[in-house]
Coordinates of C-alpha atoms in Angstrom, one line a residue:
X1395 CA 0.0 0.0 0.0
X1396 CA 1.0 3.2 -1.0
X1397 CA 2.3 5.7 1.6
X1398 CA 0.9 8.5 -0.7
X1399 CA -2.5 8.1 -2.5
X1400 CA -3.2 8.5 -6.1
X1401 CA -5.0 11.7 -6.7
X1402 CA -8.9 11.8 -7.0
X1403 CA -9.7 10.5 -10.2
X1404 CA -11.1 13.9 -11.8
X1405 CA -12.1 17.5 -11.0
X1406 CA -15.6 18.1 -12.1
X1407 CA -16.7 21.0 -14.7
X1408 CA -19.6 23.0 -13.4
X1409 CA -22.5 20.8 -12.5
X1410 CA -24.8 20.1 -15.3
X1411 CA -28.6 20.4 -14.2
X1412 CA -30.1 17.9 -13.0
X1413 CA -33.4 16.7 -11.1
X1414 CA -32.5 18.1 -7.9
X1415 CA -31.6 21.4 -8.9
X1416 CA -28.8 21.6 -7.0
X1417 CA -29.3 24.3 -4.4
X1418 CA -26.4 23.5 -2.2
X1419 CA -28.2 24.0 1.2
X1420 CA -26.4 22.6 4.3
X1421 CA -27.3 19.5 6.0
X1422 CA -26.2 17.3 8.9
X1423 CA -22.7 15.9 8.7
X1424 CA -22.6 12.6 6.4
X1425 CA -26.5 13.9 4.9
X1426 CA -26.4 14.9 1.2
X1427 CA -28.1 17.7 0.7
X1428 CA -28.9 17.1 -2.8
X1429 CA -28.5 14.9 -6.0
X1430 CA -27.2 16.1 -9.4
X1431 CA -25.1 15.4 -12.7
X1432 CA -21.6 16.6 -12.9
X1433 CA -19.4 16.2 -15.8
X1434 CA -16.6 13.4 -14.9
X1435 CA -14.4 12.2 -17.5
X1436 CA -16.1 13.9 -20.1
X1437 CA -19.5 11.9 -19.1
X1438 CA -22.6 12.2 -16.8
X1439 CA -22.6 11.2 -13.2
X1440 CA -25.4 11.5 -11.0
X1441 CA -23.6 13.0 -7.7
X1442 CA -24.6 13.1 -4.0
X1443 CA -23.7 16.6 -2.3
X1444 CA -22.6 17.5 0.6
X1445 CA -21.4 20.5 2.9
X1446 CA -18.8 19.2 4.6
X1447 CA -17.4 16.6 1.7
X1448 CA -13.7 15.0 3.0
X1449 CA -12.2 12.2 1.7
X1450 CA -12.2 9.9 4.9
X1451 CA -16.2 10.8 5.1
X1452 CA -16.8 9.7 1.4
X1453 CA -15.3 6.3 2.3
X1454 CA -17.3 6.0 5.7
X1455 CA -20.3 6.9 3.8
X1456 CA -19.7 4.3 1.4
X1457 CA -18.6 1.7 4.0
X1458 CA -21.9 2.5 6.4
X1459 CA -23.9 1.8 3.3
X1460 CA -22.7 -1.4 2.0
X1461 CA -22.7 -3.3 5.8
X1462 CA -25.9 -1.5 6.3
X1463 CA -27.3 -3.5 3.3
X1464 CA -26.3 -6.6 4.5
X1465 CA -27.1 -6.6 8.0
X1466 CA -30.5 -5.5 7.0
X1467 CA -30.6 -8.5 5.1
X1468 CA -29.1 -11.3 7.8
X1469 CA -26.0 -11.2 5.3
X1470 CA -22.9 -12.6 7.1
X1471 CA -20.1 -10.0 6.4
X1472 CA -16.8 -9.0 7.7
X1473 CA -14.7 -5.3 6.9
X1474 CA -11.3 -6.6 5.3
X1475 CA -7.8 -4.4 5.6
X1476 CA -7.6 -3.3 2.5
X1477 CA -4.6 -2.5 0.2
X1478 CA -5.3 1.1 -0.2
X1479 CA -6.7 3.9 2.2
X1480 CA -9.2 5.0 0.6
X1481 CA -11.3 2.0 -0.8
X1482 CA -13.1 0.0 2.1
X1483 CA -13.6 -3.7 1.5
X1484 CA -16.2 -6.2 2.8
X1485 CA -16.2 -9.9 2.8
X1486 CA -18.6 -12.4 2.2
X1487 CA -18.7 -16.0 2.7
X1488 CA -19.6 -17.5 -1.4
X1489 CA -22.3 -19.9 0.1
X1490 CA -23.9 -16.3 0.8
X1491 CA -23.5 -14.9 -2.6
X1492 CA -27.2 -15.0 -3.7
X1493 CA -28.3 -12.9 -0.5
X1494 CA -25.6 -10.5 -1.1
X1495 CA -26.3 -9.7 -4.0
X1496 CA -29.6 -9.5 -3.2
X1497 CA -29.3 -7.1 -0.6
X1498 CA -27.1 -4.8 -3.0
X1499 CA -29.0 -5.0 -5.9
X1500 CA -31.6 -3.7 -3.8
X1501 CA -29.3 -1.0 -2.4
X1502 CA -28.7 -0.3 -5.7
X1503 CA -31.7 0.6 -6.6
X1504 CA -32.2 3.1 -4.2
X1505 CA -28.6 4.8 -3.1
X1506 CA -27.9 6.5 -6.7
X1507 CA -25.0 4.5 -7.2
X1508 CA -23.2 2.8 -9.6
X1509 CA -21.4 -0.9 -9.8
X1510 CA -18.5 -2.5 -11.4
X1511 CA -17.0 -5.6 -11.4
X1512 CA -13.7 -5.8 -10.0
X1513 CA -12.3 -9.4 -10.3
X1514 CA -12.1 -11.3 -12.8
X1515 CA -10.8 -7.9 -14.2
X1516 CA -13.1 -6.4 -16.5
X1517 CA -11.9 -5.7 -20.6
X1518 CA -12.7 -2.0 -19.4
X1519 CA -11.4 -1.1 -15.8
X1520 CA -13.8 0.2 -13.8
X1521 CA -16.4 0.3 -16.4
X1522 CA -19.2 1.8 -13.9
X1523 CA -22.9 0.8 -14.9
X1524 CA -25.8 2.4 -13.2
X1525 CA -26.8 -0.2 -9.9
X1526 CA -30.4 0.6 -10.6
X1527 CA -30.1 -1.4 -13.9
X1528 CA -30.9 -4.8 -13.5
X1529 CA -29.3 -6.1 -16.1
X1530 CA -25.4 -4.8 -14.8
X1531 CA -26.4 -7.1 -11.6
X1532 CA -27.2 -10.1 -14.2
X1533 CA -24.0 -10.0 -15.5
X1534 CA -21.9 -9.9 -11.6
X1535 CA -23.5 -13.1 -11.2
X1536 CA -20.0 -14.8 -10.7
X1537 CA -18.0 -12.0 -10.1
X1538 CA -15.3 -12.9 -7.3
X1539 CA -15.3 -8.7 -6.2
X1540 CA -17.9 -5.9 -7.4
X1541 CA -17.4 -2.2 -6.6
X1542 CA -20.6 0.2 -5.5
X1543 CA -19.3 3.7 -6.5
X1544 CA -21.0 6.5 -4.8
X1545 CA -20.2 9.7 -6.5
X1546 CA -20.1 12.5 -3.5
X1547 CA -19.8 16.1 -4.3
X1548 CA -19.2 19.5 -2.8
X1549 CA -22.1 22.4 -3.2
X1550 CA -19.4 24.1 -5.6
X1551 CA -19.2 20.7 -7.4
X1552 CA -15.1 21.3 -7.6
X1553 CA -14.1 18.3 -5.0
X1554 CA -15.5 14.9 -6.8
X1555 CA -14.9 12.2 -5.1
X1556 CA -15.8 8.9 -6.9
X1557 CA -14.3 5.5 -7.4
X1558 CA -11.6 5.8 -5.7
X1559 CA -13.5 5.3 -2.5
X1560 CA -16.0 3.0 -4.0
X1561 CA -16.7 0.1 -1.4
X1562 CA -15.6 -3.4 -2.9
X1563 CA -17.5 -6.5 -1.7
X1564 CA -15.3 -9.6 -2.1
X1565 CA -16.5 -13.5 -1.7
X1566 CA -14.2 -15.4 0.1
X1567 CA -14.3 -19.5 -1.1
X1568 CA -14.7 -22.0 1.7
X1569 CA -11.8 -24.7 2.1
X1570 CA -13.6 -27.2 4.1
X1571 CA -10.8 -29.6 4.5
X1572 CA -8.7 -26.6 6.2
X1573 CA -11.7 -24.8 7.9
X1574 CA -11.2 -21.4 7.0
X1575 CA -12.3 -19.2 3.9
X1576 CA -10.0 -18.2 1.8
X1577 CA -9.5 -14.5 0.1
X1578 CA -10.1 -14.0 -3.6
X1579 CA -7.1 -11.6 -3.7
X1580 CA -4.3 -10.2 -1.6
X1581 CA -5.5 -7.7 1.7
X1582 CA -3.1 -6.1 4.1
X1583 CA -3.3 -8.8 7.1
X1584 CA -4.8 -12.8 6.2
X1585 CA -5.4 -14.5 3.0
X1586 CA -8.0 -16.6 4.9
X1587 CA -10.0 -16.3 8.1
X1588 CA -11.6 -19.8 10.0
X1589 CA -15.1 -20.7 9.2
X1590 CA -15.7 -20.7 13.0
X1591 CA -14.5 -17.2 14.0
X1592 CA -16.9 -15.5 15.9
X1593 CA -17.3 -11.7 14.3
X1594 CA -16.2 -9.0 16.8
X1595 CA -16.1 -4.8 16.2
X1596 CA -13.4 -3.0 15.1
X1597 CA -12.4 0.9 14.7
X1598 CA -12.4 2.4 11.4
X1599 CA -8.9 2.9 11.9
X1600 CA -8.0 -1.0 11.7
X1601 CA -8.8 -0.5 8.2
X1602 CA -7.8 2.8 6.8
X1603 CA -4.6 4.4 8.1
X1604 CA -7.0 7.8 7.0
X1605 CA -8.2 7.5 10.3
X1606 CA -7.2 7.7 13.8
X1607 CA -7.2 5.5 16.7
X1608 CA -7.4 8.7 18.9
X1609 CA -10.5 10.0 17.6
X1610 CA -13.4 7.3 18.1
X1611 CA -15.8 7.0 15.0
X1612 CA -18.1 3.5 14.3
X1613 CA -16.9 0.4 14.9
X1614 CA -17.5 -2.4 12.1
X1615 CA -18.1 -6.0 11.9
X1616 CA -14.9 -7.9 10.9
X1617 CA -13.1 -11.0 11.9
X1618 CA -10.7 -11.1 15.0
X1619 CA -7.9 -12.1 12.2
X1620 CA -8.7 -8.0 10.8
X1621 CA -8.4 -6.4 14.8
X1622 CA -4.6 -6.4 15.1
X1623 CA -1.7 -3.8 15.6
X1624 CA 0.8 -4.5 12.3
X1625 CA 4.5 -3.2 12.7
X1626 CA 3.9 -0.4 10.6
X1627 CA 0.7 0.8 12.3
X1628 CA 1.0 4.5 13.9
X1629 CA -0.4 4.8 17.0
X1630 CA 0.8 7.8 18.7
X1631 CA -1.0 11.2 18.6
X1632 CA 0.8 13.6 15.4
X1633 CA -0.3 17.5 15.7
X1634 CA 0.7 20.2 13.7
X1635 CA 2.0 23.8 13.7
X1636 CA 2.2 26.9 12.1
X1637 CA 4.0 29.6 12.1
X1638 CA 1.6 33.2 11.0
X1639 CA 2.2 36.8 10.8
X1640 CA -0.4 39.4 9.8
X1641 CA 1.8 41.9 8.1
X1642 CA -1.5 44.0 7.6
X1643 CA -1.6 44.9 11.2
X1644 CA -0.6 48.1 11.6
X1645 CA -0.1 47.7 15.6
X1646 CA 2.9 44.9 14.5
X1647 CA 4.3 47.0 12.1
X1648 CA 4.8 49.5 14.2
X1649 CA 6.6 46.8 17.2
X1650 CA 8.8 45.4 13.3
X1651 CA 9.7 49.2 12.9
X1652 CA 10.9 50.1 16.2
X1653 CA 13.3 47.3 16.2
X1654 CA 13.9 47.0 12.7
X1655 CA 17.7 46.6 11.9
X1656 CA 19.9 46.4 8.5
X1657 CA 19.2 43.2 7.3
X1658 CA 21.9 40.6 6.2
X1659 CA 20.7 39.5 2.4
X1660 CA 17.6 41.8 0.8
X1661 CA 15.5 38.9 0.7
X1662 CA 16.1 38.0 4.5
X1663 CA 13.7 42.0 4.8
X1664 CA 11.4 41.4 2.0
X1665 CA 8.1 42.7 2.7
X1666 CA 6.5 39.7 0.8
X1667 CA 7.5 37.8 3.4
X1668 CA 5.4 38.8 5.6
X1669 CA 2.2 39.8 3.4
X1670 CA -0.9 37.5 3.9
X1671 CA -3.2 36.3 1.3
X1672 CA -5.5 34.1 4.2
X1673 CA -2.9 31.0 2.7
X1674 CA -3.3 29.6 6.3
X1675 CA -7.1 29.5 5.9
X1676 CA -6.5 26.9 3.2
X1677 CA -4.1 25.5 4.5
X1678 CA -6.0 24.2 7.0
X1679 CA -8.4 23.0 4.8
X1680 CA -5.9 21.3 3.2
X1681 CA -5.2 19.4 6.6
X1682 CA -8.9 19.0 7.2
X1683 CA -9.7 17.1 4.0
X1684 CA -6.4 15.5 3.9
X1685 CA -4.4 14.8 6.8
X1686 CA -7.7 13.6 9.3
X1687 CA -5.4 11.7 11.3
X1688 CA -3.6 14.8 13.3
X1689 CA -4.5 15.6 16.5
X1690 CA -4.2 19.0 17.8
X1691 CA -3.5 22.4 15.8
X1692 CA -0.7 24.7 17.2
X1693 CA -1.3 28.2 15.9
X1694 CA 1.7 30.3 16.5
X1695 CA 1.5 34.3 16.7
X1696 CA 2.9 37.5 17.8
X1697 CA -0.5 38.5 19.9
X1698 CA -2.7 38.4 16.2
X1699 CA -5.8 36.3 15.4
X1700 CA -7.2 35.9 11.7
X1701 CA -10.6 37.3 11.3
X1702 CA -11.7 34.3 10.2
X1703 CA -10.7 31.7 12.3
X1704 CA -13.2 29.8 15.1
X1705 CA -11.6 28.2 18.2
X1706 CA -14.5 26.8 19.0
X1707 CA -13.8 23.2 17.2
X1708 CA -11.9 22.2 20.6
X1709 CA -8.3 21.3 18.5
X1710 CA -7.2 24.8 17.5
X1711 CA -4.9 26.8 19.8
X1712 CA -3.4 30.1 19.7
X1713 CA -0.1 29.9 21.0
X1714 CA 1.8 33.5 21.5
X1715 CA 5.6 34.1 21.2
X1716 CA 6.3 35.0 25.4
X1717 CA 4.3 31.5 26.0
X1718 CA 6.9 29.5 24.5
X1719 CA 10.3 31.9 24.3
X1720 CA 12.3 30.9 27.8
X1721 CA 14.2 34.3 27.3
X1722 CA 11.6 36.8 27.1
X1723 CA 14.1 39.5 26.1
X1724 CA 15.1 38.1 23.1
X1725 CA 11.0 39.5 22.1
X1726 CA 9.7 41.0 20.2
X1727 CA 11.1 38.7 17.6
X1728 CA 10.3 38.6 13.6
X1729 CA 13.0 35.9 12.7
X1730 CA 11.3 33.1 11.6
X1731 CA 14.2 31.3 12.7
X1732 CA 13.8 32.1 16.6
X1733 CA 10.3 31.1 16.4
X1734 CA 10.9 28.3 14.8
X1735 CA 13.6 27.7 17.8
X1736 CA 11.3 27.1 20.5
X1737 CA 8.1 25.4 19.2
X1738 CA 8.8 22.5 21.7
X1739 CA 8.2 24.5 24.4
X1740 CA 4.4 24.4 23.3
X1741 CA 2.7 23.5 26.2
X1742 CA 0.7 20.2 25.4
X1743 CA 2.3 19.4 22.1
X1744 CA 2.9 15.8 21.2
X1745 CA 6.2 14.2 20.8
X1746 CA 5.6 14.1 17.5
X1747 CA 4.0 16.6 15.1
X1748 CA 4.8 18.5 11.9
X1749 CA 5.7 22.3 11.2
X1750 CA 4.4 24.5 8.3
X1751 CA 4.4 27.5 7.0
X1752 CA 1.1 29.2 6.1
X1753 CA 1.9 28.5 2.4
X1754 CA 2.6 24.6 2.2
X1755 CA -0.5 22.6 1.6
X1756 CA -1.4 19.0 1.7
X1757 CA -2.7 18.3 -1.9
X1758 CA -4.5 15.1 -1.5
X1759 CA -5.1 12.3 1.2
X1760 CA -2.0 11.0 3.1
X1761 CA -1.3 8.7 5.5
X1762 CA 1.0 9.6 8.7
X1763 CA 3.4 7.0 7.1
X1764 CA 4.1 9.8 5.1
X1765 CA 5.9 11.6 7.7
X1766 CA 6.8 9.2 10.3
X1767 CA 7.9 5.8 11.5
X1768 CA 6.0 3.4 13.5
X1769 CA 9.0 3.3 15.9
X1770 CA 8.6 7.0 16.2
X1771 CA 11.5 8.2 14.2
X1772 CA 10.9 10.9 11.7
X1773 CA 11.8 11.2 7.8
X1774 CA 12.9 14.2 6.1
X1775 CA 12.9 15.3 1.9
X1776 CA 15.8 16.5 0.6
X1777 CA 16.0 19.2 -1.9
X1778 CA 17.6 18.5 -5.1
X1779 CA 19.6 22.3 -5.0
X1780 CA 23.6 22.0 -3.6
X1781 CA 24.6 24.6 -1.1
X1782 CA 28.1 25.9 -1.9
X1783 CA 31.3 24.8 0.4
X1784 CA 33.3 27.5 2.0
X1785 CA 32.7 30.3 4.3
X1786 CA 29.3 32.4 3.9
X1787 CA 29.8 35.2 1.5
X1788 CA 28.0 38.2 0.2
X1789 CA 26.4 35.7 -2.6
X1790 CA 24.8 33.6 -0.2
X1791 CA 21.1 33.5 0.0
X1792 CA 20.2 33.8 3.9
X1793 CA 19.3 30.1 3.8
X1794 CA 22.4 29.2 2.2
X1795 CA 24.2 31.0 5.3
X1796 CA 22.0 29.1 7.6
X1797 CA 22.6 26.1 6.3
X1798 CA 26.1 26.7 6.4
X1799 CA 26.2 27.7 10.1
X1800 CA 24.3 24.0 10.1
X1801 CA 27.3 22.9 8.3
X1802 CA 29.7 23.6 10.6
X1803 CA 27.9 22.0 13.4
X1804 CA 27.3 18.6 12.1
X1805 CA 30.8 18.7 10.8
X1806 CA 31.8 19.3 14.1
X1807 CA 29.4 16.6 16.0
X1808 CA 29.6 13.5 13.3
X1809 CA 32.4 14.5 10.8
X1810 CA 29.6 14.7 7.7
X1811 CA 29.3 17.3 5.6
X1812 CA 26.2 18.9 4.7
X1813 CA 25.0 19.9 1.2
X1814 CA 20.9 20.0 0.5
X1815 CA 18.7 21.9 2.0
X1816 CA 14.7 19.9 2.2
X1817 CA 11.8 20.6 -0.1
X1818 CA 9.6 23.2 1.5
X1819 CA 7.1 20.3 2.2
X1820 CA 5.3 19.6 5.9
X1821 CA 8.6 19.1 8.1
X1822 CA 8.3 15.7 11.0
X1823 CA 9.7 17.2 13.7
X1824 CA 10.2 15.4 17.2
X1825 CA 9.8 18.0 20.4
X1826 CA 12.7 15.7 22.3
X1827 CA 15.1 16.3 19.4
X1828 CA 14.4 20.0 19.2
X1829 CA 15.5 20.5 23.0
X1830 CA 18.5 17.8 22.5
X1831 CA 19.8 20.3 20.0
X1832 CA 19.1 23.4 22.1
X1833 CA 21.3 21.2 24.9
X1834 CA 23.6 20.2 22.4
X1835 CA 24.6 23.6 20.7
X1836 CA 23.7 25.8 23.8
X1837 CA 25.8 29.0 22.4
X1838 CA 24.9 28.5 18.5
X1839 CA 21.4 28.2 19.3
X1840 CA 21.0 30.8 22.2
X1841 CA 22.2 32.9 18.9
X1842 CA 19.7 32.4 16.7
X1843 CA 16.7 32.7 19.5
X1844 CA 18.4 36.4 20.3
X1845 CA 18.2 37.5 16.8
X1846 CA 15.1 39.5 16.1
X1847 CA 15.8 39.4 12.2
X1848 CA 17.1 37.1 10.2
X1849 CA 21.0 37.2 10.2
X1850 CA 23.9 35.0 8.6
X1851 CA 24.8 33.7 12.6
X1852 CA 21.3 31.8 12.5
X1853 CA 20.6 28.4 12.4
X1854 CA 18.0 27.1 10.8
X1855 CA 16.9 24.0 12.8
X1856 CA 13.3 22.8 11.6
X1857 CA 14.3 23.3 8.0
X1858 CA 17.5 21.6 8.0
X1859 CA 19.3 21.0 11.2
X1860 CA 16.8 18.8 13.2
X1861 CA 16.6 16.7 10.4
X1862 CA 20.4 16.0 10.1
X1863 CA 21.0 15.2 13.4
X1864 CA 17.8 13.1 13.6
X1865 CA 19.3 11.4 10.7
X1866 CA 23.1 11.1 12.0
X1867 CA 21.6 10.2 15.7
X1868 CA 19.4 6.8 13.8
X1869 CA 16.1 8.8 14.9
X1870 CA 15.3 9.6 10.8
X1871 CA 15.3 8.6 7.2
X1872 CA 14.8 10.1 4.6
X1873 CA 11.8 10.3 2.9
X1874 CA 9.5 10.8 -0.4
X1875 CA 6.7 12.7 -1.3
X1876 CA 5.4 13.9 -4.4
X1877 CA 6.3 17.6 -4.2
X1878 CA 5.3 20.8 -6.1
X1879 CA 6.8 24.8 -5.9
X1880 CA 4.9 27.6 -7.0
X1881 CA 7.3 30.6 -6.9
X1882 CA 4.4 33.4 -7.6
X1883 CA 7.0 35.9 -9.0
X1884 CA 7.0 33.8 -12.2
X1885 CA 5.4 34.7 -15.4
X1886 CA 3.6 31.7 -16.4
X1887 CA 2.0 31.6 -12.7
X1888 CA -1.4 30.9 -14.2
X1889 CA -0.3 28.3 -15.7
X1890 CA 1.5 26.4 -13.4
X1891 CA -1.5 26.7 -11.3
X1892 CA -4.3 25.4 -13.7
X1893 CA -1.8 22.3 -14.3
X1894 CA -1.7 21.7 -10.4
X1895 CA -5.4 22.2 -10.9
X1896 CA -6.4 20.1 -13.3
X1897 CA -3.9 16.8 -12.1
X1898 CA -4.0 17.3 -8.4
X1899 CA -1.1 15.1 -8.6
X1900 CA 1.0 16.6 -5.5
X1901 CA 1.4 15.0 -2.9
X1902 CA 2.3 18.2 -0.7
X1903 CA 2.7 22.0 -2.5
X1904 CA 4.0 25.2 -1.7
X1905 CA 3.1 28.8 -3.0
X1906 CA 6.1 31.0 -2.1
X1907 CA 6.8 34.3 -2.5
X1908 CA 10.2 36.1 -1.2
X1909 CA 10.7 38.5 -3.5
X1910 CA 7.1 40.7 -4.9
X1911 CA 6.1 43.3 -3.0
X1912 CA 2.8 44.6 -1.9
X1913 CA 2.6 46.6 -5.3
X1914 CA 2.1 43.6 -6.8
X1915 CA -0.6 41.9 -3.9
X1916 CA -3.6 42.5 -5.7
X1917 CA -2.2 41.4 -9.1
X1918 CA -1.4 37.8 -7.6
X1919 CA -4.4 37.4 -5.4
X1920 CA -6.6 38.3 -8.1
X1921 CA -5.4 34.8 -9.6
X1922 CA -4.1 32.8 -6.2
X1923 CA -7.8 33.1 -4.6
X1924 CA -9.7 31.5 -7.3
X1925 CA -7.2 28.6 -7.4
X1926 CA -7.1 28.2 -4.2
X1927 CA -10.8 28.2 -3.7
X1928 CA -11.3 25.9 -6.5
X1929 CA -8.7 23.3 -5.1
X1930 CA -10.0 23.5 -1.4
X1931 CA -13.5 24.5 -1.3
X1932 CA -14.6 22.6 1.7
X1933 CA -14.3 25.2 4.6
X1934 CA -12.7 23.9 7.6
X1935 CA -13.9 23.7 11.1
X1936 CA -11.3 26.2 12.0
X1937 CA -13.8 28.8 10.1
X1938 CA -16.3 31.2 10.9
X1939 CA -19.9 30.6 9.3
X1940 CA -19.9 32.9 6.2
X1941 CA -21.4 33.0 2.8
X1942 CA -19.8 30.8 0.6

C-alpha cells in the first residue's frame, strides 16, 4: 500500500442540471443535501452533495452503506484491511453470494450508485454501470469482487470524489478440508479467516490508516484475524504547527519598525515575506480534508488572530511568542528562525507533530506514514539544490548562510558534511530532538533565538538542522513525497497553477513568495484566490460561518 494516495480521479466542470436542482443547502454531517449530474471524465454522473465533503467521510459513507445493506438482510459480512486507504472492503462468505447480491442490488436501486466488477478484471477497468439497472447485476452473477461507487460532491461541485473510494465486496471460497475461507485476492493482514470465528467490532482505523485511533468514530463487523496492531501501524497522537504573521496589522508594524535593523541578504527584509493572502485559511483546509489523522493544531503568533478563524472546534490553539520563548528578552522577535527555535516548548504538544508554513499545503489524502515511522522516528525530503562549500559570502542566499552555520555544526558533532537543504514540504519534527539540540549547541542556538531578524549567525533547525541530526543520531530517514513549488514571481503563474489544478497530482505544495512586494498583492491574489478556492472549497472547522 502506497504511503501517498493517487489523486482523486477527476475535477468536475460546473454541474450540469439535473433533477434536484442543486441548491447546495447545508445539512447534517454525512447527509447529502442534494443529488445532481456533474461532468466526470467527459460523461454524466449522478452526484450526492454535501457540505462538509472530506475524503475519509466519502469512504465512511460508502462503508456504512454497504454493511448497512447486509445486516439489513441477515448477510454474514466482515470489513477486510484493504490495500489502499481509501477504498473499504467487505467480505462475504460464497455460500452467501445469492443474498448478497440480493441485498445490494436492492441497495442499488435506491442509493444512486453505480457498480463494477472488479475481479475477474473487467476488458474495461472500472467500467461503472448504473446499480439501478438490473441487467449490470445479471452480468456480476460470478463476479469474485464488485465495486458500489457512490459519487459525493461538494455544493461548488469542484471536489469529486468517486471511485476511488467506492466500497468493494469480495467473496471469500470455503476450504472445508482446512476450515477457514479463503481470500479472492491479496488484503493487508490474512489471505484466509476460519469458518468458525466468531465476528467482533473493530475501529475504522484498523482498516484505513486515514483514520485515527485517537479519535473514536463507528466500529465495524470484521473477523478477529482484521483487529490487530501491524508493525507499521502508527499509534501515537501527530499535531501540527504553524508559524503566521499578519503583516497588515498596523499595531505589529509599528513593534517590526521600532526594532527594525539592517538586514543581512535583501531577501532576509522582504516585505512579501510577511504579506498574507489568508494561505493559512487553506491550508488548513488542506489538513482537514487530507491529513484527518492529526490531532491538535498549534497556531503560533505574535499576539494576532485571523478574522476568520473559530476556536470553537476544541483542536485549534493560539499559542503567543512569550508562551513559548524561555528568554523573554530576546521578544519581540520577527525571525522566523527564533520562532521556529522554541516550538517545543508548546505547552501540550505531542512528541511528535509536523511544522508548516502558512503557504505549504497538503494536496491530496496521506497517510501519517508519510511523515513518520512506526517506531517514532521521523523522515525528512531533501531538496535536489547543492549549497556551496566554503565560508558564507556576500552571494549567499540567507538560507544558504544558515545552512552553512548548520554545516559547521554537524561537521563538528559526526564529521559529515552537509549539502541539500529539504523541499519546502510539511517538516516531521520530534519535540525531544528539538531541545537535545538546544542542549547540544547551547551558544549557536541561544544565537539564533536572540536575533530578532534574520541574520547570517542563525541556524535554521526545523528546516535543516533537526533533520540531520535526527538522521546522524538513527532517529530519521529520509523520505518521499510527491512535491510541487509555485514561486508566484513567475510569469507563467497561471499556468502552473491550472496544471496543479487540473492533475491534483502533489502530494504536498507550496506557494512561495520572497521576492514581490505589496505593489504587486492585488495582481497575484486576483489569480491565487480562485485557485485556491477551487482546489479547497470545503471550509474547515477552524472557520467562521460565512457565505460561501
Amino acid at each position: 500500500m502506497n504511503h501517498a494516495s493517487p489523486a482523486p480521479e477527476t475535477i468536475a466542470a460546473p454541474p450540469v442540471p439535473g433533477p434536484g436542482g442543486g441548491t447546495g443547502r447545508s445539512t447534517a454531517a454525512g447527509e447529502p443535501d442534494d443529488v445532481r449530474e456533474v461532468l466526470v471524465d467527459g460523461g454524466r454522473r449522478r452526484a450526492h452533495v454535501h457540505a462538509a465533503l472530506t475524503p475519509l467521510l466519502a469512504r465512511q459513507l460508502n462503508l456504512t452503506a454497504v454493511t448497512g445493506a447486509l445486516e439489513a438482510h441477515g448477510v454474514d459480512h466482515f470489513v477486510v484491511r484493504g490495500m489502499d486507504d481509501r477504498t473499504p472492503v467487505v467480505g462475504v462468505g460464497e455460500e452467501d453470494r445469492v443474498a448478497a447480491l440480493a441485498a445490494l442490488e436492492k441497495l442499488g436501486t435506491a442509493a444512486t450508485c453505480y457498480v463494477s466488477q472488479v475481479l475477474p478484471k473487467p476488458p474495461i477497468i472500472s467500467a461503472l454501470r448504473d446499480a439501478a439497472d438490473p441487467a449490470a447485476w445479471a452480468d456480476l452473477q460470478r463476479a469474485r469482487a464488485l465495486k458500489l461507487t457512490w459519487f459525493r460532491v461538494d455544493p461548488t461541485a469542484r471536489l469529486v470524489l468517486g471511485a476511488a473510494y467506492g466500497c468493494e465486496v469480495e467473496f471469500w471460497r470455503p476450504d472445508r478440508k482446512a476450515d477457514v475461507l479463503r481470500a479472492p485476492r491479496r488484503n493487508r493482514m490474512m489471505p484466509a479467516v476460519s469458518m468458525a470465528g466468531v465476528p467482533v467490532e473493530a475501529g475504522e482505523h484498523r482498516f484505513t490508516r486515514l483514520a485515527s485511533a485517537a479519535k473514536p468514530g463507528r466500529r465495524f463487523r470484521t473477523r478477529p484475524e482484521f483487529d490487530h496492531l501491524l508493525p507499521d501501524d502508527i499509534d501515537f497522537p501527530i499535531d501540527v504547527v504553524y508559524t503566521w504573521v499578519d503583516g497588515a496589522d498596523q499595531e505589529w508594524q509599528r513593534r517590526r519598525a521600532d526594532l527594525k535593523g539592517e538586514a543581512f541578504h535583501a531577501e532576509a527584509d522582504s516585505e512579501s515575506r510577511y504579506i498574507n493572502r489568508d494561505e493559512l485559511k487553506y491550508s488548513l483546509r488542506s489538513l482537514h480534508l487530507n491529513a484527518p489523522w492529526v490531532r491538535n493544531v498549534y497556531l503560533v503568533t505574535d499576539r494576532q488572530r485571523p478574522a476568520w478563524l473559530d476556536l470553537s472546534a476544541g483542536n485549534v490553539f493560539l499559542v503567543n511568542h512569550d508562551e513559548i520563548f524561555t528568554d523573554r528578552d530576546a521578544l519581540p522577535t520577527f525571525n522566523s528562525c527564533a520562532i521556529e527555535s522554541q516550538l517545543h516548548n508548546i505547552d501540550g504538544l505531542a512528541e511528535h507533530f509536523l511544522y508548516l508554513n502558512d503557504d505549504m499545503f497538503f494536496g491530496r489524502p496521506l497517510a501519517p506514514q508519510t511523515f513518520f515511522l512506526a517506531n517514532g522516528n521521523t523522515k525528512f525530503f531533501l531538496s535536489q539544490n547543492r549549497i556551496p562549500l566554503g565560508p558564507i559570502t556576500s552571494l549567499d542566499s540567507p538560507v544558504d548562510a544558515m545552512i552553512k552555520n548548520n554545516r559547521r555544526l554537524v561537521e563538528e558533532r559526526f564529521g559529515r558534511t552537509l549539502t541539500q537543504g529539504s523541499q519546502h514540504v510539511p517538516y516531521p519534527l520530534r519535540r525531544s530532538i528539538l531541545a537535545e539540540i538546544e542542549r547540544e549547541f547551547p551558544a549557536e542556538h541561544a544565537a539564533t533565538v536572540r536575533s530578532r531578524f534574520r541574520s547570517a549567525t542563525d541556524l535554521t533547525i526545523t528546516y535543516s538542522l533537526h533533520h540531520y541530526y535526527a538522521f546522524l543520531t538513527g532517529r530519521a530517514l529520509p523520505g518521499h513525497v510527491n512535491y510541487g513549488y509555485v514561486q508566484l514571481a513567475v510569469p507563467d503563474l497561471v499556468a502552473r497553477l491550472k496544471r496543479a489544478e487540473a492533475r491534483r497530482d502533489w502530494d504536498t505544495f507550496c506557494i512561495n513568495d520572497a521576492f514581490s512586494t505589496y505593489a504587486q498583492l492585488q495582481q497575484q491574489m486576483a489569480v491565487l484566490e480562485p485557485f485556491l478556492e477551487a482546489y479547497f472549497p470545503v471550509p474547515s472547522p477552524y472557520e467562521l460561518a460565512g457565505p460561501r
